[in-house]
Coordinates of C-alpha atoms in Angstrom, one line a residue:
Chain D
M1 CA 98.0 133.4 106.2
I2 CA 94.8 131.8 104.9
V3 CA 97.0 128.8 104.2
W4 CA 98.2 128.8 107.8
N5 CA 94.6 129.1 109.0
A6 CA 93.6 126.1 106.9
V7 CA 96.5 124.1 108.3
Q8 CA 95.3 124.9 111.8
Q9 CA 91.8 123.9 110.8
T10 CA 93.2 120.6 109.5
L11 CA 95.0 119.8 112.7
R12 CA 91.8 120.6 114.6
Q13 CA 89.9 118.2 112.4
V14 CA 92.6 115.5 113.0
R15 CA 92.3 116.0 116.8
R16 CA 88.5 115.8 116.7
N17 CA 88.4 112.6 114.6
P18 CA 91.7 110.8 115.4
M19 CA 90.4 107.4 114.4
R20 CA 89.0 108.6 111.1
S21 CA 92.1 110.6 110.3
A22 CA 94.3 107.6 111.1
L23 CA 92.2 105.2 108.9
T24 CA 92.2 107.8 106.1
T25 CA 95.9 108.3 106.1
L26 CA 96.6 104.5 106.5
G27 CA 96.3 103.9 102.8
I28 CA 98.9 106.7 102.0
L29 CA 101.0 105.5 104.9
I30 CA 101.2 101.9 103.6
G31 CA 101.8 103.1 100.0
V32 CA 104.7 105.4 100.9
A33 CA 106.2 102.8 103.3
A34 CA 105.9 100.1 100.6
V35 CA 107.5 102.3 97.9
I36 CA 110.4 103.3 100.2
A37 CA 111.0 99.7 101.4
M38 CA 110.8 98.2 97.9
I39 CA 113.2 100.8 96.4
A40 CA 115.6 100.5 99.3
L41 CA 115.6 96.7 99.0
G42 CA 116.1 96.8 95.3
R43 CA 119.0 99.2 95.6
G44 CA 120.5 97.2 98.4
A45 CA 120.3 94.0 96.3
A46 CA 121.9 95.7 93.3
A47 CA 124.6 97.1 95.5
R48 CA 125.3 93.7 96.9
V49 CA 125.5 92.0 93.5
N50 CA 127.9 94.7 92.4
Q51 CA 130.0 94.1 95.5
D52 CA 130.1 90.4 94.8
L53 CA 131.0 90.9 91.1
A54 CA 133.7 93.4 92.1
G55 CA 134.9 90.7 94.5
L56 CA 135.4 88.3 91.6
G57 CA 137.5 91.0 89.9
Q58 CA 137.3 93.1 86.8
N59 CA 139.5 90.6 85.0
L60 CA 137.2 87.6 85.1
L61 CA 135.6 86.3 81.8
F62 CA 133.6 83.2 81.1
V63 CA 132.5 81.2 78.2
V64 CA 129.2 79.4 78.2
P65 CA 127.3 77.5 75.4
G66 CA 124.1 78.9 74.0
T67 CA 122.7 81.0 71.2
P68 CA 121.5 84.5 71.6
G69 CA 117.7 84.7 71.5
Q70 CA 117.4 81.1 72.7
G71 CA 117.1 81.6 76.3
G72 CA 120.7 82.8 76.8
P73 CA 123.3 81.3 79.0
G74 CA 122.0 78.4 81.0
A75 CA 119.4 77.2 78.5
A76 CA 122.1 74.9 77.2
A77 CA 120.3 71.6 77.1
S78 CA 119.8 71.5 73.3
V79 CA 123.1 73.3 72.6
R80 CA 126.5 71.8 71.8
S81 CA 128.4 71.9 75.0
L82 CA 131.9 72.9 75.6
D83 CA 134.7 70.5 76.3
V84 CA 138.2 70.2 77.6
A85 CA 139.7 70.7 74.2
D86 CA 138.1 74.2 74.0
A87 CA 139.7 75.2 77.2
A88 CA 143.1 73.9 76.0
A89 CA 142.8 75.8 72.8
I90 CA 142.0 79.0 74.5
A91 CA 144.9 78.5 76.9
R92 CA 147.3 77.8 74.0
E93 CA 146.2 80.5 71.6
V94 CA 145.1 83.5 73.5
D95 CA 147.7 85.9 75.0
G96 CA 147.5 87.7 78.3
L97 CA 145.5 85.1 80.3
A98 CA 146.4 84.6 83.9
G99 CA 144.4 81.4 84.2
V100 CA 141.9 79.1 82.5
A101 CA 139.4 77.1 84.6
P102 CA 137.0 74.8 82.7
L103 CA 134.3 73.8 85.1
V104 CA 132.0 70.8 85.5
S105 CA 129.7 70.1 88.4
R106 CA 127.5 67.2 89.5
G107 CA 125.4 66.6 92.6
G108 CA 126.4 63.8 94.9
V109 CA 126.2 62.5 98.4
A110 CA 129.5 62.7 100.3
V111 CA 130.0 60.2 103.2
Y112 CA 132.5 60.2 106.0
G113 CA 132.1 57.7 108.8
G114 CA 128.4 58.0 109.9
A115 CA 127.9 61.5 108.4
S116 CA 126.6 62.1 104.9
W117 CA 125.9 65.4 103.1
R118 CA 124.3 66.1 99.7
T119 CA 126.5 68.6 97.9
S120 CA 127.9 69.3 94.5
I121 CA 131.2 67.9 93.1
T122 CA 133.0 70.4 91.0
G123 CA 135.8 69.5 88.7
S124 CA 138.2 72.1 87.5
S125 CA 141.8 72.8 86.6
G126 CA 144.6 74.0 88.9
D127 CA 143.8 77.6 87.9
Y128 CA 140.5 77.4 89.6
L129 CA 141.8 78.9 92.8
T130 CA 143.4 81.9 91.2
V131 CA 140.6 82.5 88.6
L132 CA 137.7 82.4 91.1
K133 CA 139.8 83.8 94.0
W134 CA 139.5 80.9 96.5
K135 CA 141.8 80.8 99.4
L136 CA 142.8 77.7 101.4
A137 CA 142.0 77.6 105.1
R138 CA 143.9 74.3 105.7
G139 CA 146.1 71.9 103.7
R140 CA 147.2 72.4 100.1
A141 CA 145.9 72.6 96.5
F142 CA 146.4 69.8 94.0
S143 CA 149.8 69.0 92.6
E144 CA 150.6 69.1 88.9
A145 CA 150.8 65.3 89.0
E146 CA 147.4 64.9 90.7
L147 CA 145.8 67.2 88.2
R148 CA 147.4 65.4 85.2
V149 CA 146.6 61.8 86.2
G150 CA 143.2 62.5 87.8
A151 CA 144.2 61.4 91.3
P152 CA 141.3 60.7 93.8
V153 CA 142.0 63.8 95.9
C154 CA 139.7 66.7 96.9
V155 CA 139.5 70.1 98.6
L156 CA 136.4 70.7 100.7
G157 CA 134.2 73.8 100.8
H158 CA 133.7 75.2 104.3
T159 CA 130.1 73.9 104.6
V160 CA 131.0 70.3 103.6
H161 CA 133.9 70.4 106.1
R162 CA 131.5 71.5 108.8
E163 CA 128.8 69.0 108.0
L164 CA 131.0 65.9 107.6
F165 CA 133.7 66.6 110.1
G166 CA 132.5 69.2 112.5
A167 CA 135.5 70.6 114.3
V168 CA 137.8 67.8 113.3
D169 CA 140.7 68.5 110.9
P170 CA 139.8 66.6 107.7
V171 CA 143.2 66.8 106.0
G172 CA 144.4 63.3 105.3
A173 CA 141.0 61.7 105.9
T174 CA 139.2 59.8 103.1
I175 CA 135.6 60.5 102.1
R176 CA 133.4 58.6 99.7
V177 CA 131.2 60.0 96.9
G178 CA 129.1 57.2 95.4
S179 CA 131.6 54.4 94.7
V180 CA 134.6 56.7 94.6
S181 CA 136.9 57.4 97.6
F182 CA 138.7 60.8 97.7
R183 CA 141.5 61.8 100.0
V184 CA 141.0 65.2 101.5
V185 CA 144.1 67.4 100.9
G186 CA 142.7 70.8 101.9
V187 CA 139.8 73.0 102.9
F188 CA 138.7 76.4 101.4
A189 CA 138.2 79.5 103.5
A190 CA 134.5 80.4 103.7
K191 CA 133.1 82.9 101.2
G192 CA 129.6 83.0 102.7
S193 CA 126.3 83.1 100.7
S194 CA 126.1 84.9 97.4
S195 CA 123.7 87.8 96.4
F196 CA 121.1 85.3 95.5
G197 CA 121.3 83.4 98.8
Q198 CA 123.2 80.4 97.5
D199 CA 125.8 78.9 99.9
Q200 CA 129.0 79.3 97.9
D201 CA 130.9 77.1 100.3
D202 CA 128.7 74.0 99.7
F203 CA 130.9 72.0 97.2
I204 CA 133.8 69.6 96.9
Y205 CA 136.6 70.6 94.4
V206 CA 138.3 67.7 92.6
P207 CA 140.8 67.7 89.6
L208 CA 138.9 68.0 86.3
A209 CA 140.5 64.8 85.0
T210 CA 139.3 62.9 88.1
H211 CA 135.8 64.3 87.7
Q212 CA 135.6 63.3 84.0
R213 CA 137.0 59.8 84.5
R214 CA 135.2 58.8 87.7
I215 CA 132.0 60.8 87.9
T216 CA 130.7 62.0 84.6
G217 CA 132.6 59.8 82.2
S218 CA 132.6 62.5 79.5
R219 CA 134.9 65.3 78.3
E220 CA 132.1 68.0 78.4
V221 CA 132.4 71.0 80.6
A222 CA 129.6 73.4 81.7
M223 CA 131.6 76.6 81.3
I224 CA 135.1 78.0 81.1
F225 CA 136.3 80.7 83.4
L226 CA 139.2 82.9 82.2
S227 CA 141.2 85.4 84.1
A228 CA 142.9 88.3 82.2
A229 CA 146.3 89.3 83.4
D230 CA 145.4 92.9 82.8
P231 CA 141.8 93.9 83.4
D232 CA 142.0 96.6 80.7
A233 CA 142.7 93.9 78.1
S234 CA 139.5 92.0 78.7
G235 CA 137.9 93.5 75.6
R236 CA 140.7 92.3 73.4
I237 CA 140.8 88.9 75.1
K238 CA 137.1 88.5 74.6
T239 CA 137.5 89.0 70.8
D240 CA 140.4 86.6 70.7
V241 CA 138.5 83.9 72.7
E242 CA 135.5 84.3 70.4
A243 CA 137.8 83.7 67.4
V244 CA 139.4 80.6 68.9
M245 CA 135.9 79.3 69.8
R246 CA 134.6 79.8 66.3
T247 CA 137.5 77.7 65.0
Q248 CA 137.1 75.1 67.6
R249 CA 133.4 74.7 66.8
R250 CA 134.0 75.0 63.0
L251 CA 131.6 77.9 62.5
Q252 CA 131.4 79.7 59.1
P253 CA 132.0 83.5 59.4
T254 CA 128.3 83.9 58.6
D255 CA 127.0 81.5 61.3
T256 CA 125.6 82.9 64.6
P257 CA 127.8 81.8 67.4
D258 CA 126.4 79.0 69.6
F259 CA 128.3 80.2 72.7
F260 CA 128.8 83.4 74.7
V261 CA 131.9 85.1 76.0
R262 CA 131.1 87.5 78.8
D263 CA 133.1 89.7 81.0
M264 CA 132.2 91.0 84.4
K265 CA 131.2 94.5 83.2
E266 CA 128.5 92.8 81.0
A267 CA 127.5 90.5 83.8
A268 CA 127.2 93.5 86.2
S269 CA 125.1 95.5 83.7
M270 CA 122.9 92.4 83.1
V271 CA 122.3 91.9 86.8
G272 CA 121.8 95.6 87.2
S273 CA 119.1 95.7 84.5
I274 CA 117.3 92.7 86.0
T275 CA 117.3 94.2 89.5
S276 CA 116.2 97.6 88.2
V277 CA 113.3 96.0 86.3
L278 CA 112.3 94.1 89.5
T279 CA 112.6 97.2 91.6
S280 CA 110.4 99.3 89.3
L281 CA 107.8 96.5 89.1
L282 CA 107.7 96.3 92.9
A283 CA 107.6 100.1 93.2
A284 CA 104.8 100.2 90.6
I285 CA 102.7 97.8 92.7
A286 CA 103.5 99.9 95.8
A287 CA 102.4 103.0 93.8
I288 CA 99.0 101.4 93.2
S289 CA 98.5 101.3 96.9
L290 CA 99.2 105.1 97.0
V291 CA 96.5 105.6 94.5
V292 CA 94.1 103.5 96.6
G293 CA 95.1 105.6 99.6
G294 CA 94.3 108.7 97.6
I295 CA 90.8 107.3 96.9
G296 CA 90.4 106.9 100.6
I297 CA 91.3 110.6 101.1
M298 CA 88.8 111.6 98.4
N299 CA 86.1 109.5 100.1
I300 CA 86.7 111.0 103.5
M301 CA 86.9 114.6 102.1
L302 CA 83.6 114.1 100.4
V303 CA 82.1 113.0 103.8
A304 CA 83.7 116.0 105.5
V305 CA 82.3 118.4 102.9
S306 CA 78.8 117.2 103.3
E307 CA 79.1 117.1 107.1
R308 CA 80.4 120.6 107.2
T309 CA 78.0 122.1 104.7
R310 CA 76.7 124.5 107.3
E311 CA 80.3 125.6 108.1
I312 CA 80.8 126.2 104.3
G313 CA 77.6 128.3 104.3
I314 CA 78.8 130.4 107.2
R315 CA 82.2 131.0 105.6
L316 CA 80.6 132.0 102.3
A317 CA 78.2 134.3 104.1
I318 CA 80.9 136.2 105.9
G319 CA 82.9 136.8 102.8
A320 CA 84.8 133.7 101.7
R321 CA 85.0 133.3 98.0
G322 CA 84.6 129.9 96.3
R323 CA 88.4 129.8 95.8
D324 CA 89.0 130.5 99.6
V325 CA 86.8 127.4 100.4
L326 CA 88.4 125.4 97.7
A327 CA 91.9 126.3 99.1
Q328 CA 90.8 125.3 102.6
F329 CA 89.5 121.9 101.7
L330 CA 92.4 121.3 99.3
I331 CA 94.9 122.1 102.0
E332 CA 93.1 119.8 104.4
A333 CA 93.4 117.0 101.9
I334 CA 97.1 117.7 101.2
A335 CA 97.8 117.9 104.9
L336 CA 96.1 114.6 105.6
A337 CA 98.1 113.0 102.7
A338 CA 101.3 114.6 103.9
L339 CA 100.7 113.3 107.5
G340 CA 100.2 109.9 106.0
G341 CA 103.3 110.5 103.9
I342 CA 105.5 111.4 106.9
A343 CA 104.3 108.4 108.9
G344 CA 104.9 106.2 105.8
I345 CA 108.4 107.5 105.4
T346 CA 109.2 106.7 109.0
L347 CA 107.7 103.2 108.7
G348 CA 109.3 102.7 105.3
L349 CA 112.8 103.6 106.6
G350 CA 112.3 101.3 109.6
L351 CA 111.2 98.5 107.3
S352 CA 114.2 99.0 105.0
L353 CA 116.5 99.0 108.0
V354 CA 115.1 95.7 109.3
A355 CA 114.8 94.0 105.9
T356 CA 118.2 94.9 104.7
S357 CA 119.9 93.9 107.9
Q358 CA 118.0 90.6 107.9
L359 CA 119.0 89.9 104.4
G360 CA 122.5 91.1 104.9
L361 CA 122.1 93.8 102.2
P362 CA 123.7 97.3 102.3
L363 CA 121.2 100.0 103.2
E364 CA 121.3 102.8 100.6
I365 CA 119.1 105.8 101.5
D366 CA 119.3 109.3 100.1
A367 CA 117.1 112.4 99.9
V368 CA 115.5 111.3 96.7
L369 CA 114.2 108.1 98.3
V370 CA 112.6 110.1 101.1
L371 CA 111.4 113.2 99.2
L372 CA 110.0 111.5 96.1
P373 CA 107.3 109.5 97.9
F374 CA 106.6 112.5 100.1
G375 CA 106.0 114.7 97.1
F376 CA 104.0 111.8 95.6
S377 CA 101.7 111.6 98.6
A378 CA 101.2 115.4 98.6
A379 CA 100.4 115.2 94.9
V380 CA 97.9 112.4 95.7
G381 CA 96.3 114.9 98.2
V382 CA 96.0 117.6 95.5
I383 CA 94.6 115.2 92.9
F384 CA 92.1 113.4 95.1
G385 CA 91.3 116.4 97.3
F386 CA 90.4 118.6 94.3
F387 CA 87.1 117.1 93.5
P388 CA 85.6 117.3 97.0
A389 CA 87.1 120.8 97.5
R390 CA 85.5 122.0 94.3
K391 CA 82.2 120.5 95.4
A392 CA 82.5 122.6 98.6
A393 CA 83.5 125.7 96.7
R394 CA 80.5 125.6 94.3
M395 CA 77.9 125.5 97.1
N396 CA 75.2 128.1 97.2
P397 CA 75.5 130.0 100.5
I398 CA 71.8 130.0 101.1
D399 CA 71.3 126.2 100.5
A400 CA 74.5 125.5 102.6
L401 CA 73.2 127.6 105.5
R402 CA 69.8 125.9 105.5
R403 CA 71.2 122.4 105.6
E404 CA 71.0 120.8 109.1
Chain Y
M1 CA 72.8 160.8 96.9
A2 CA 71.8 157.2 96.1
P3 CA 70.2 155.3 99.0
L4 CA 72.3 152.7 100.6
L5 CA 70.1 149.8 99.5
A6 CA 67.6 150.1 96.6
L7 CA 65.3 147.3 95.2
D8 CA 63.6 148.1 91.9
G9 CA 60.9 145.7 90.8
V10 CA 62.7 142.8 92.4
T11 CA 61.1 139.4 91.7
K12 CA 62.3 136.1 92.9
I13 CA 60.8 132.9 91.5
Y14 CA 61.6 129.5 92.8
G15 CA 61.0 126.4 90.6
R16 CA 60.0 126.3 87.0
G17 CA 56.8 126.0 84.9
E18 CA 53.8 124.8 86.8
A19 CA 55.7 124.4 90.0
A20 CA 57.1 128.0 89.9
V21 CA 56.4 130.0 93.1
A22 CA 57.0 133.7 93.3
A23 CA 58.6 134.4 96.6
L24 CA 58.9 138.1 95.7
A25 CA 56.5 139.6 93.2
G26 CA 58.0 142.9 92.2
I27 CA 59.3 144.8 95.2
D28 CA 60.4 148.5 95.2
L29 CA 62.3 149.5 98.3
E30 CA 64.8 152.1 99.4
I31 CA 66.7 151.9 102.7
A32 CA 68.9 154.9 103.7
A33 CA 72.2 154.6 105.6
G34 CA 71.6 154.6 109.4
E35 CA 68.1 153.1 109.3
F36 CA 66.9 150.3 111.5
V37 CA 64.3 148.4 109.5
A38 CA 62.2 145.5 110.6
L39 CA 60.7 143.1 108.0
M40 CA 57.5 141.5 109.2
G41 CA 54.9 139.2 107.8
P42 CA 53.7 135.6 108.0
S43 CA 55.9 132.6 106.9
G44 CA 56.2 132.5 103.2
S45 CA 55.4 136.1 102.7
G46 CA 58.9 136.8 101.2
K47 CA 60.6 138.6 104.0
S48 CA 63.5 136.2 104.4
T49 CA 63.9 136.0 100.6
C50 CA 64.1 139.8 100.6
L51 CA 66.7 139.8 103.3
N52 CA 68.8 137.2 101.4
I53 CA 68.8 139.3 98.4
L54 CA 69.7 142.4 100.4
G55 CA 72.5 140.4 101.9
C56 CA 73.8 139.3 98.4
L57 CA 73.4 135.7 99.4
D58 CA 70.8 135.3 96.7
V59 CA 70.2 137.1 93.4
P60 CA 66.8 138.3 92.0
T61 CA 65.1 136.5 89.1
A62 CA 64.1 139.9 87.7
G63 CA 64.4 143.5 88.7
E64 CA 67.4 145.4 90.0
Y65 CA 69.2 145.6 93.3
R66 CA 71.5 148.5 93.8
F67 CA 74.0 148.5 96.7
R68 CA 75.3 152.1 97.1
G69 CA 74.2 152.7 93.5
V70 CA 76.1 149.6 92.2
A71 CA 73.9 147.1 90.2
V72 CA 74.4 143.9 92.1
S73 CA 72.9 141.6 89.4
R74 CA 75.9 142.3 87.2
L75 CA 78.3 140.9 89.8
D76 CA 79.6 137.3 89.8
R77 CA 79.9 134.9 92.7
D78 CA 83.3 136.1 93.8
Q79 CA 82.4 139.8 93.5
L80 CA 79.3 139.1 95.7
A81 CA 81.5 137.4 98.2
L82 CA 83.8 140.4 98.3
L83 CA 80.8 142.7 98.8
R84 CA 79.7 140.6 101.7
R85 CA 83.3 140.5 103.0
H86 CA 83.7 144.3 103.0
Y87 CA 80.3 145.8 103.7
L88 CA 77.9 143.3 105.3
G89 CA 77.5 141.4 108.5
F90 CA 75.1 138.6 109.3
V91 CA 73.2 137.4 112.3
F92 CA 71.1 134.3 111.9
Q93 CA 68.3 132.7 113.9
G94 CA 70.4 129.5 114.4
F95 CA 73.5 131.5 115.4
N96 CA 75.6 129.7 112.9
L97 CA 78.8 129.7 114.8
L98 CA 81.5 127.2 113.9
P99 CA 81.1 124.3 116.4
R100 CA 84.0 123.3 118.7
T101 CA 85.7 126.6 117.9
S102 CA 86.3 129.3 120.5
A103 CA 84.3 132.5 120.6
L104 CA 87.4 134.5 119.8
E105 CA 88.2 132.4 116.7
N106 CA 84.6 132.6 115.5
V107 CA 84.7 136.4 115.8
E108 CA 88.1 136.5 114.1
L109 CA 86.9 134.5 111.0
P110 CA 85.7 137.4 108.9
L111 CA 89.0 139.2 109.5
V112 CA 90.9 136.2 108.3
Y113 CA 89.2 136.6 104.9
R114 CA 89.9 140.3 105.0
G115 CA 93.6 139.5 105.4
V116 CA 94.0 141.1 108.8
G117 CA 97.2 139.9 110.6
G118 CA 96.9 137.6 113.6
R119 CA 97.7 140.1 116.4
E120 CA 95.4 142.8 115.0
R121 CA 92.7 140.2 114.5
R122 CA 92.8 139.1 118.1
R123 CA 92.8 142.7 119.3
R124 CA 89.7 143.6 117.3
A125 CA 87.9 140.3 118.1
R126 CA 88.5 140.9 121.8
A127 CA 87.1 144.4 121.5
A128 CA 84.0 143.2 119.6
L129 CA 83.4 140.5 122.2
A130 CA 83.7 143.2 125.0
A131 CA 81.3 145.4 123.1
V132 CA 78.6 142.6 123.3
G133 CA 79.4 142.0 127.0
L134 CA 81.3 138.7 126.6
E135 CA 84.6 139.7 128.1
G136 CA 86.3 136.7 129.7
R137 CA 84.4 134.2 127.5
E138 CA 86.9 134.3 124.6
R139 CA 88.0 130.7 125.1
H140 CA 84.5 129.3 125.4
T141 CA 83.1 127.2 122.5
P142 CA 79.5 127.6 121.4
A143 CA 78.5 124.4 123.3
Q144 CA 79.8 126.1 126.5
L145 CA 77.6 129.2 126.0
S146 CA 73.9 129.8 126.4
G147 CA 71.7 130.7 123.4
G148 CA 71.8 134.4 124.3
Q149 CA 75.5 134.3 124.6
Q150 CA 75.9 132.5 121.4
Q151 CA 73.9 135.1 119.6
R152 CA 76.1 137.8 121.2
V153 CA 79.1 136.0 119.7
A154 CA 77.4 136.1 116.3
I155 CA 76.7 139.8 116.7
A156 CA 80.3 140.4 117.6
R157 CA 81.3 138.5 114.5
A158 CA 79.0 140.7 112.4
L159 CA 80.3 144.0 113.8
V160 CA 84.0 143.1 114.1
T161 CA 84.5 144.2 110.4
D162 CA 82.7 147.6 111.0
P163 CA 80.1 146.7 108.3
A164 CA 77.8 149.2 106.5
V165 CA 74.8 146.9 107.0
V166 CA 74.0 144.2 109.5
L167 CA 71.4 141.7 108.2
A168 CA 69.6 139.8 111.0
D169 CA 67.3 136.9 110.3
E170 CA 65.0 136.4 113.4
P171 CA 68.0 137.0 115.7
T172 CA 65.8 136.5 118.8
G173 CA 64.0 133.4 117.5
N174 CA 66.0 130.9 119.5
V175 CA 66.3 132.7 122.9
D176 CA 63.9 133.5 125.8
S177 CA 62.2 136.8 125.9
A178 CA 64.4 138.4 128.6
R179 CA 67.6 137.5 126.5
A180 CA 65.7 138.7 123.4
H181 CA 65.2 142.2 124.8
E182 CA 68.9 142.4 125.8
L183 CA 69.9 141.4 122.2
M184 CA 67.6 144.0 120.8
A185 CA 69.1 146.7 123.0
L186 CA 72.5 145.6 121.7
L187 CA 71.4 146.0 118.1
V188 CA 69.8 149.3 118.8
G189 CA 73.0 150.4 120.4
L190 CA 75.0 149.4 117.3
N191 CA 72.6 151.3 115.1
R192 CA 72.7 154.5 117.2
E193 CA 76.3 154.6 118.3
R194 CA 78.1 153.2 115.3
G195 CA 75.6 154.3 112.6
I196 CA 75.3 150.7 111.3
T197 CA 72.3 150.2 109.1
I198 CA 70.3 147.2 110.4
V199 CA 67.8 145.2 108.5
M200 CA 66.0 142.6 110.6
V201 CA 63.5 139.9 109.9
T202 CA 61.1 139.1 112.7
H203 CA 57.6 137.9 113.2
E204 CA 57.3 139.3 116.8
A205 CA 55.8 142.7 117.1
D206 CA 57.6 143.6 120.3
M207 CA 60.9 143.0 118.6
A208 CA 59.9 145.1 115.6
A209 CA 59.0 147.8 118.0
Y210 CA 62.8 148.5 118.4
A211 CA 63.0 149.5 114.7
G212 CA 62.5 152.9 113.3
R213 CA 60.7 151.5 110.3
V214 CA 58.5 148.5 109.8
L215 CA 57.9 146.8 106.4
T216 CA 55.0 144.3 106.3
F217 CA 55.2 141.6 103.7
H218 CA 52.3 139.5 102.3
D219 CA 52.4 137.1 99.4
G220 CA 55.6 138.5 98.1
T221 CA 54.7 142.1 98.1
I222 CA 55.1 144.9 100.6
V223 CA 51.8 145.8 102.0
G224 CA 52.9 148.2 104.8
D225 CA 55.7 150.7 105.3
E226 CA 55.5 152.6 108.6
R227 CA 57.9 154.8 110.3
Q228 CA 57.7 154.8 114.1
A229 CA 59.4 156.2 117.2
P230 CA 61.6 153.2 118.2
Q231 CA 61.1 151.7 121.6
G232 CA 63.8 152.7 124.0
A233 CA 64.4 155.9 122.0
A234 CA 63.6 157.9 125.1
A235 CA 65.6 155.7 127.5

């Protein structure tokens, strides 16, 4: 009942000083809103990445050059690269593969008539479509003969089609990349942008042999994608591929491998750990603003205690114990923090809704996301309200009554 | 039977060393239940300090204060608060009502700390306000009431708990003389009809005239203790 009385008292103080209360709770409001928005965005991004990886399928594996502890996949500049022979060896010696797609990519400007477009030219095998799940919107894929001899043919990504041809059907037309002319035989169906905002449709697919002969002039490939016929066999396939690669690269059994074989489960957990680190970093920064908000509450409660010294004296004189006064001011601080928390939750959820829909991420909200920051803001009220409340509780009734 | 209030060699010293000032220099005093006592004397004579000690708002530096035979100096802060909560009522010169809070809520406040339920609290607060003649002013805040009316609210707040003692520190100091006499009549009524012991500090002789006993203070000692026929006793 004393609690209810103190809550009423708080609401009265808020009504009397609406501006002050609003500014006091602003810190908590921003903190809670930031925590919620950051966590919601982080979860949305992680969910989106997992969706994308699941879209690639549980049976995808890939081989990239690189040594553990030296920057990992991608930091391949100083590392022996892969080549076509590696892909051939894997295809020949590993059982249970549905497809092998070595991949090499270069930037280039594609020209058709008066239109030109900077894009990337990707060379790969015929398995490229099945391994990376590309579907054709128009035309056809490459024939065995075209792949074997390295014919000057290409399939356009959706973006390249749009930029060079607009609404015109490009099948049968000839485009030029540098000094090489390619005949367009097909167009891929659009996949849209990836989790990281890259346009997946901005590329031109050509036969690997054509790419190596006419564009790069070398047998190196950047990575090799593999598709397991049975997703449950991906562990066994990974081991087999590692063995083949060691032989190909003439590594001694004691040598550290200078390549990685990854499957999608690993990729997903890697991406998951990166996003969770990012999320907790952002949430930690947001939590700092909650602490700053708490200091704001402490500040205003100290002002309130000194403004209301006489009131404290009256309460002590008519029979309030120190702990009754302590409880009153503590409850006021908690109620202020909780008000800020509720406003912050509303704002945070609104921000999450807008941000995730703008970025095209799924919105994942649960009770924990809402209750955790709310509990946190109430805790901030307790922690930062305690010192001013104790100051009030320790006042001498006579001195408090004499203060004007 | 022990007297209601008893001071035995009570000394109160403010400050330390050279700067020490004795506000009370060894006071012996007994007040029986049902008395109406006025404390008089010039400023700084120790009468307010004496009242604060009797009201358990302050503790003596030396000597003993017994409230109903209980040695108050052995009580801690919380126990003093409980003693005030259950036995004492206060009326101050400056009214000391909570600002921007209705008369009814001001009068309810001591009952909140006694743990009385909301409905019962409002009933008793209304009755107390009616007893001081403020029926119909329950919703007024102190700013909407005159000085005399504010002091009536304060008196209602003091008597709503049915205290053993009401301690009044210059209750008429901030109101005009017509209102002052009305307030005194109210206090005399409480003393007579409810048997509430009243200890009142005043420096006005015509207010002290309402009391049945007048103690005169000078330099921290009691220099006069006279019993008198209170004014209005015949009326």
